Amino acid sequence: MKAINEIKNFSAEFKQNWLQYLVLFTGISVLNQFVFIPFFRYITTFVLQKGAIPFVSLSNLEIILTKHPFVALALLIELAALLFVIYSQFALLILVIKNQFDLKESLSEYGQCLKHFRLGSLLLLAIYFLLIVPFANIVFRTPLLAKLKIPQFIVDYMTRDWILLTVLVVFYVVIFILALRFLFTLPIMVLDKTTTREAMKRSASLMKKSWRKVLGFFITLGIIAILAMVINSVLAYLLQLLWDIFPRELALILATINLSLFQVISELLLIWTSTISLLFLIKITTKEEKLPNASHNKAIVTPIMIIWIFAIIVNGVENVFYLTGIDDHAPVTISHRGVNDKNGVQNTIEALKKTAKFKPDYVEIDVHETKDNQFIIMHDENLKKLTGVDKEPKYLTVKQLTQLTAKEDGHRGKVVSLDQYIKAAKKLKQKLLIEIKTTQHDSKNFVANFNKKYGQTILKNKYQVQSLDYTAVKKMHQLNSKIPVLYIQPYNLTYPRSAADGYSMEYSTLSSDFIWQAHLQNHVVYAWTVNNTAEMKKMMYEHVDGFITDDVAKLNTTIEDFEGRKSYAERLLNYMTAFPILD
């Protein structure tokens, strides 16, 4: 098979110059982790603080654009700078590999690339990077591109309805076709010194002739890489089963070495995959069969090797903590909308009674204001989906609302007021996480009325409050600073800076860096909505404080499995589950 032969030839090149490739990819990763990512996060945080804006989210995007034009302009300039940095990194990667680590020649060619770079190309470049992210993660896994993704909660929502699912599938198919069509845009821009528009045209023409070859190559490479990771995982686990026979102290030493070796081999496999991919793209673009001999630069190799040794030592210490369970802490368990695995209608007392049997630390519910300024338990801004009544809660009284019956997943349940729900929760001794849902139709004293009526009850029963509306979070904190108030974010771009006591973050966009920064300020971080075992374990490994989930039973089992006093082999297996192959 031609793809396998090409992979063999590229692998021979990688084997010959593996140290240079290790230096190249590690150097860029270090720059990203310790320079570019902190820089852009701090700049974003600084700009937003100057505009008295705590976060960028869908809820305040319109406000930023209309009422804070200078902040919007600064964020656009920052976005342009970020795109340029991403372009520069990929450009230098391609040039350094093409010139086989001749830095002088690579920098000279990079200067020529800049002469052809136009500010007007940034929009096209942004579109290109959005399209190419799935392929870019194969070629080079950079955290600078990690945020360019559809949050998982949107994907989950669209898979619940066949029409939305069809739209999602069509969307992904179109994105895949366009990404494949423009795959060679950046290599052509860099290697042939052309504009983005011209490179896109040439990429489309080139891909028309060679799409079968390209797909065959990447599919073959992906299969080989996955098989290699499976073998690495299986061998590490089987070896640890053997090591666990020895006395516990010796077994811990061997387990630490085993886990560290597994991590190093995994990282080398990822670098190998990235190198092979880039070599293939360069070959197709330039039509060169063989690259020149690699040059060696000991001045660069030495510090990078020191960084690797230091990283392995630090990681080894972290592995000891993980394997021994020293840094374990049981996360808070929270039932999303009061259900467990579709056991009832969301936000109803019928579902609460069933879910409370699984003993979640909190049950999360949603509160809307009614026409008579009371409070009803309902998530959606329109009642039609659950009750068939095409009206908003704000236009009905609490008496009218509590006469409605909601239907979901084959279950029925009465729509209830917050008073009724709290009364039932007290009987069950179940603590609540109350989300304040705001709309443009709410009264001006919504939050004040809520605090006046329920503030003491919340404090007495040790409930918590959260909201997607930062204005509500800030107001609640001002009115009653003793109540823990969390700010919900569906997407994160900045470091945690707000009046909130903690954060409820969409899990697929949540980073360990954000968790660490929040913990420095003694703020908790909850992840929502986490229903997958692997993601639960991954979040626990990164020390998230709590989980909002639709399946409390699964979460309880996962926590017990992850934090139980188990053998080192099982701990190793937990790590592999938390960080799946090529994740």
XYZ file of C-alpha atoms in Angstrom, residues 166-534:
369
model
C -29.688 16.274 10.590
C -28.621 19.926 10.523
C -25.607 19.078 12.708
C -24.574 16.145 10.507
C -24.918 18.248 7.335
C -22.904 21.014 9.020
C -20.065 18.631 9.888
C -20.080 17.095 6.400
C -19.854 20.559 4.798
C -17.080 21.580 7.199
C -15.195 18.362 6.442
C -15.450 18.879 2.676
C -14.349 22.517 2.927
C -11.517 21.620 5.314
C -10.309 18.944 2.902
C -10.621 21.345 -0.026
C -8.500 24.040 1.654
C -6.128 21.759 3.564
C -3.060 22.889 1.597
C -3.761 26.624 1.919
C -1.233 27.321 4.656
C 1.560 25.127 3.221
C 1.116 26.854 -0.167
C 1.125 30.302 1.467
C 4.352 29.494 3.304
C 6.245 27.477 0.726
C 5.203 29.357 -2.410
C 4.952 32.836 -0.787
C 1.408 33.579 -1.980
C -1.584 35.422 -0.543
C -4.309 33.590 1.372
C -6.844 33.985 -1.429
C -4.468 32.635 -4.068
C -3.381 29.781 -1.785
C -7.015 28.766 -1.259
C -7.580 28.603 -5.016
C -4.465 26.500 -5.559
C -5.313 24.238 -2.600
C -8.735 23.513 -4.096
C -7.143 22.674 -7.440
C -4.450 20.479 -5.859
C -6.936 18.638 -3.639
C -9.201 17.924 -6.615
C -6.395 15.819 -8.072
C -5.134 14.155 -4.901
C -8.021 13.896 -2.381
C -8.045 10.082 -2.480
C -4.329 9.983 -1.746
C -4.644 12.502 1.087
C -7.590 10.739 2.727
C -5.915 7.345 2.377
C -2.729 8.640 3.945
C -4.357 10.277 6.973
C -6.723 7.360 7.588
C -3.778 4.932 7.472
C -1.676 7.176 9.730
C -4.566 7.516 12.184
C -5.056 3.735 12.386
C -1.341 3.141 12.949
C -1.156 5.851 15.621
C -4.194 4.478 17.472
C -2.823 0.922 17.339
C 0.515 2.168 18.708
C -1.266 3.942 21.570
C -3.346 0.839 22.311
C -0.187 -1.285 22.470
C 1.459 1.322 24.716
C -1.568 1.300 27.041
C -1.941 -2.477 27.180
C 1.760 -3.077 27.841
C 1.846 -0.425 30.583
C -1.210 -1.938 32.281
C -0.006 -5.554 32.031
C 3.413 -4.552 33.295
C 1.834 -2.811 36.278
C -0.182 -5.916 37.116
C 3.180 -7.660 37.475
C 4.742 -4.822 39.497
C 1.808 -4.831 41.933
C 2.929 -8.257 43.156
C 5.945 -6.616 44.823
C 5.830 -4.886 48.253
C 3.774 -1.676 48.150
C 6.750 0.711 48.474
C 8.612 -0.932 45.591
C 5.398 -1.241 43.588
C 4.843 2.536 43.976
C 8.324 3.297 42.599
C 7.754 0.958 39.653
C 4.250 2.373 39.102
C 5.610 5.937 39.005
C 8.257 4.933 36.463
C 5.673 2.989 34.467
C 3.163 5.860 34.322
C 5.878 8.400 33.501
C 7.209 6.149 30.730
C 3.682 5.725 29.365
C 3.271 9.519 29.259
C 6.638 10.068 27.548
C 5.943 7.395 24.903
C 2.471 8.870 24.305
C 3.974 12.333 23.795
C 6.620 10.964 21.426
C 3.904 9.191 19.428
C 2.016 12.463 19.095
C 5.184 14.234 17.928
C 5.815 11.399 15.467
C 2.260 11.726 14.110
C 2.657 15.506 13.747
C 6.003 15.131 11.975
C 4.766 12.487 9.541
C 1.718 14.613 8.732
C 3.754 17.748 8.041
C 6.314 15.863 5.960
C 3.459 14.516 3.840
C 1.897 17.977 3.363
C 5.276 19.443 2.407
C 5.922 16.654 -0.083
C 2.540 17.084 -1.800
C 2.907 20.861 -1.905
C 6.517 21.007 -3.154
C 6.546 17.688 -5.075
C 9.980 16.992 -3.600
C 10.766 13.342 -2.960
C 13.520 13.938 -0.417
C 14.426 16.737 1.956
C 18.008 17.975 2.466
C 20.127 16.626 5.319
C 19.252 17.972 8.747
C 21.492 20.472 10.511
C 22.257 20.188 14.214
C 22.153 23.029 16.715
C 23.449 21.953 20.129
C 22.794 25.413 21.547
C 19.048 24.791 21.169
C 19.018 21.039 21.862
C 20.608 21.323 25.318
C 18.069 23.676 26.975
C 15.137 21.764 25.486
C 16.502 18.487 26.850
C 16.859 20.158 30.253
C 13.214 21.252 30.025
C 12.180 17.690 29.185
C 14.133 16.248 32.117
C 12.652 18.871 34.456
C 9.138 18.199 33.116
C 9.555 14.437 33.606
C 10.698 14.964 37.212
C 7.803 17.329 38.013
C 5.363 14.985 36.289
C 6.832 12.095 38.251
C 6.049 13.879 41.520
C 2.490 14.551 40.316
C 2.204 10.882 39.387
C 3.202 9.863 42.938
C 0.475 12.112 44.339
C -2.048 10.623 41.935
C -1.061 6.988 42.450
C -1.115 7.290 46.241
C -4.313 9.356 46.279
C -2.684 12.137 48.325
C -4.397 14.897 46.345
C -7.759 13.114 46.015
C -10.857 14.999 47.071
C -14.397 13.878 46.412
C -16.148 16.365 44.106
C -19.606 17.714 44.851
C -22.344 15.779 43.034
C -25.185 17.834 41.532
C -28.268 16.509 39.762
C -28.982 18.589 36.652
C -32.607 19.847 36.775
C -33.342 17.288 39.482
C -33.271 14.162 37.302
C -31.213 11.003 37.120
C -30.979 9.208 33.777
C -34.385 10.448 32.547
C -36.220 9.183 35.633
C -38.822 11.965 35.488
C -39.758 15.373 34.157
C -37.064 17.966 34.821
C -37.642 20.414 37.688
C -40.596 18.474 39.133
C -41.156 17.085 42.628
C -41.884 13.627 41.179
C -38.356 13.496 39.705
C -36.839 15.039 42.864
C -38.177 12.228 45.053
C -36.656 9.571 42.779
C -33.338 11.377 42.358
C -32.870 12.115 46.069
C -32.468 8.349 46.628
C -29.056 8.594 44.900
C -28.007 11.155 47.535
C -26.613 13.962 45.351
C -24.985 16.771 47.339
C -27.192 19.241 45.479
C -30.130 19.205 43.118
C -29.901 21.957 40.506
C -33.144 23.717 39.597
C -34.132 26.689 37.413
C -36.218 29.615 38.613
C -38.263 32.078 36.514
C -40.251 35.067 37.678
C -44.039 34.929 37.173
C -46.607 37.565 36.240
C -47.420 38.184 39.923
C -43.706 38.447 40.812
C -43.578 34.977 42.356
C -41.132 32.221 41.379
C -41.760 29.104 39.316
C -39.481 26.115 38.649
C -38.903 26.008 34.885
C -35.818 25.942 32.660
C -37.115 27.089 29.270
C -38.242 30.628 28.534
C -41.296 29.160 26.815
C -43.624 26.559 28.284
C -44.544 24.887 24.987
C -41.901 22.143 24.909
C -42.918 20.624 28.262
C -46.531 21.706 28.749
C -47.816 22.486 25.260
C -48.705 26.037 26.328
C -47.068 28.544 23.984
C -46.398 31.236 26.590
C -43.546 32.519 28.738
C -43.676 32.009 32.529
C -43.622 35.788 32.991
C -47.063 36.147 31.395
C -48.830 33.711 33.753
C -49.447 33.838 37.501
C -47.986 31.239 39.820
C -51.501 29.837 40.325
C -52.003 29.417 36.581
C -48.574 27.842 36.148
C -48.971 25.280 38.927
C -52.121 23.982 37.262
C -50.088 22.880 34.233
C -48.725 19.370 33.730
C -45.324 18.830 32.103
C -44.450 15.762 30.008
C -40.973 14.462 29.182
C -39.315 11.099 28.378
C -42.568 9.207 28.993
C -43.110 10.821 32.405
C -45.592 13.376 33.731
C -45.197 15.906 36.517
C -46.878 19.035 37.839
C -45.249 22.420 37.257
C -44.392 23.681 40.748
C -43.502 26.921 42.471
C -40.207 27.440 44.247
C -42.102 27.354 47.569
C -43.503 23.915 46.785
C -40.135 22.581 45.615
C -38.272 23.854 48.684
C -40.912 22.318 50.955
C -40.434 18.931 49.273
C -36.633 19.269 49.363
C -36.709 20.000 53.106
C -38.662 16.806 53.768
C -36.056 14.850 51.794
C -33.192 16.780 53.457
C -31.944 17.582 49.973
C -29.812 20.689 49.375
C -30.464 22.806 46.284
C -28.433 24.727 43.715
C -30.866 27.383 42.479
C -30.243 28.919 39.064
C -31.777 32.350 38.556
C -33.069 32.519 34.981
C -33.522 36.093 33.796
C -35.291 37.516 30.736
C -35.861 40.994 29.328
C -39.424 40.893 30.662
C -38.490 40.475 34.337
C -39.270 43.151 36.901
C -36.499 45.513 37.987
C -36.610 44.096 41.519
C -36.442 40.444 40.460
C -33.232 39.617 42.319
C -34.078 41.807 45.310
C -37.479 40.137 45.676
C -35.889 36.713 45.347
C -33.340 37.492 48.068
C -35.980 39.040 50.357
C -38.208 35.980 50.145
C -35.627 33.178 50.057
C -32.318 34.595 51.304
C -32.656 33.315 54.876
C -33.995 29.951 53.705
C -31.008 29.536 51.383
C -28.570 30.382 54.184
C -30.282 28.183 56.766
C -30.381 25.128 54.484
C -26.923 25.769 52.986
C -28.244 26.077 49.453
C -26.272 27.743 46.655
C -27.271 30.123 43.853
C -26.000 30.495 40.298
C -26.879 32.438 37.158
C -25.827 32.927 33.557
C -26.635 36.633 34.000
C -23.640 38.351 35.578
C -25.779 41.336 36.604
C -27.914 38.970 38.687
C -24.790 37.363 40.175
C -23.351 40.725 41.153
C -26.666 41.969 42.576
C -27.197 38.813 44.600
C -23.680 39.064 45.989
C -24.273 42.687 47.011
C -27.605 41.913 48.678
C -26.446 38.830 50.566
C -22.699 38.210 50.521
C -23.043 35.156 52.781
C -24.845 33.160 50.078
C -22.457 31.277 47.748
C -23.195 32.626 44.256
C -21.696 31.046 41.129
C -21.381 32.556 37.674
C -22.303 30.201 34.815
C -20.143 30.302 31.695
C -20.766 28.350 28.479
C -17.365 29.451 27.148
C -14.173 30.720 28.719
C -11.572 33.131 27.344
C -10.161 34.825 30.452
C -8.785 34.156 33.899
C -11.385 34.138 36.715
C -12.032 37.753 37.718
C -15.495 38.548 39.068
C -17.654 39.184 42.112
C -18.803 35.543 42.074
C -17.856 33.006 44.747
C -17.266 30.349 42.124
C -17.868 29.289 38.554
C -20.082 26.805 36.778
C -18.280 26.032 33.523
C -19.254 24.107 30.380
C -16.909 21.141 30.674
C -15.657 20.891 27.079
C -14.199 24.423 27.235
C -12.939 24.190 30.824
C -9.151 24.127 31.272
C -6.968 23.005 34.181
C -5.358 26.445 34.036
C -8.704 28.110 34.808
C -9.340 25.679 37.686
C -5.898 26.413 39.143
C -6.410 30.178 38.897
C -9.856 29.950 40.528
C -8.483 27.838 43.378
C -5.804 30.463 44.041
C -8.692 32.837 44.798
C -10.491 30.215 46.937
C -13.272 29.949 44.349
C -14.915 26.653 43.458
C -15.355 25.396 39.902
C -18.241 23.158 38.876
C -18.313 21.443 35.471
C -21.579 21.062 33.522
C -23.192 18.998 32.082
C -20.903 15.965 32.439
C -22.484 12.608 31.566
C -19.471 10.725 30.203
C -17.332 8.537 32.499
C -14.056 9.460 30.775
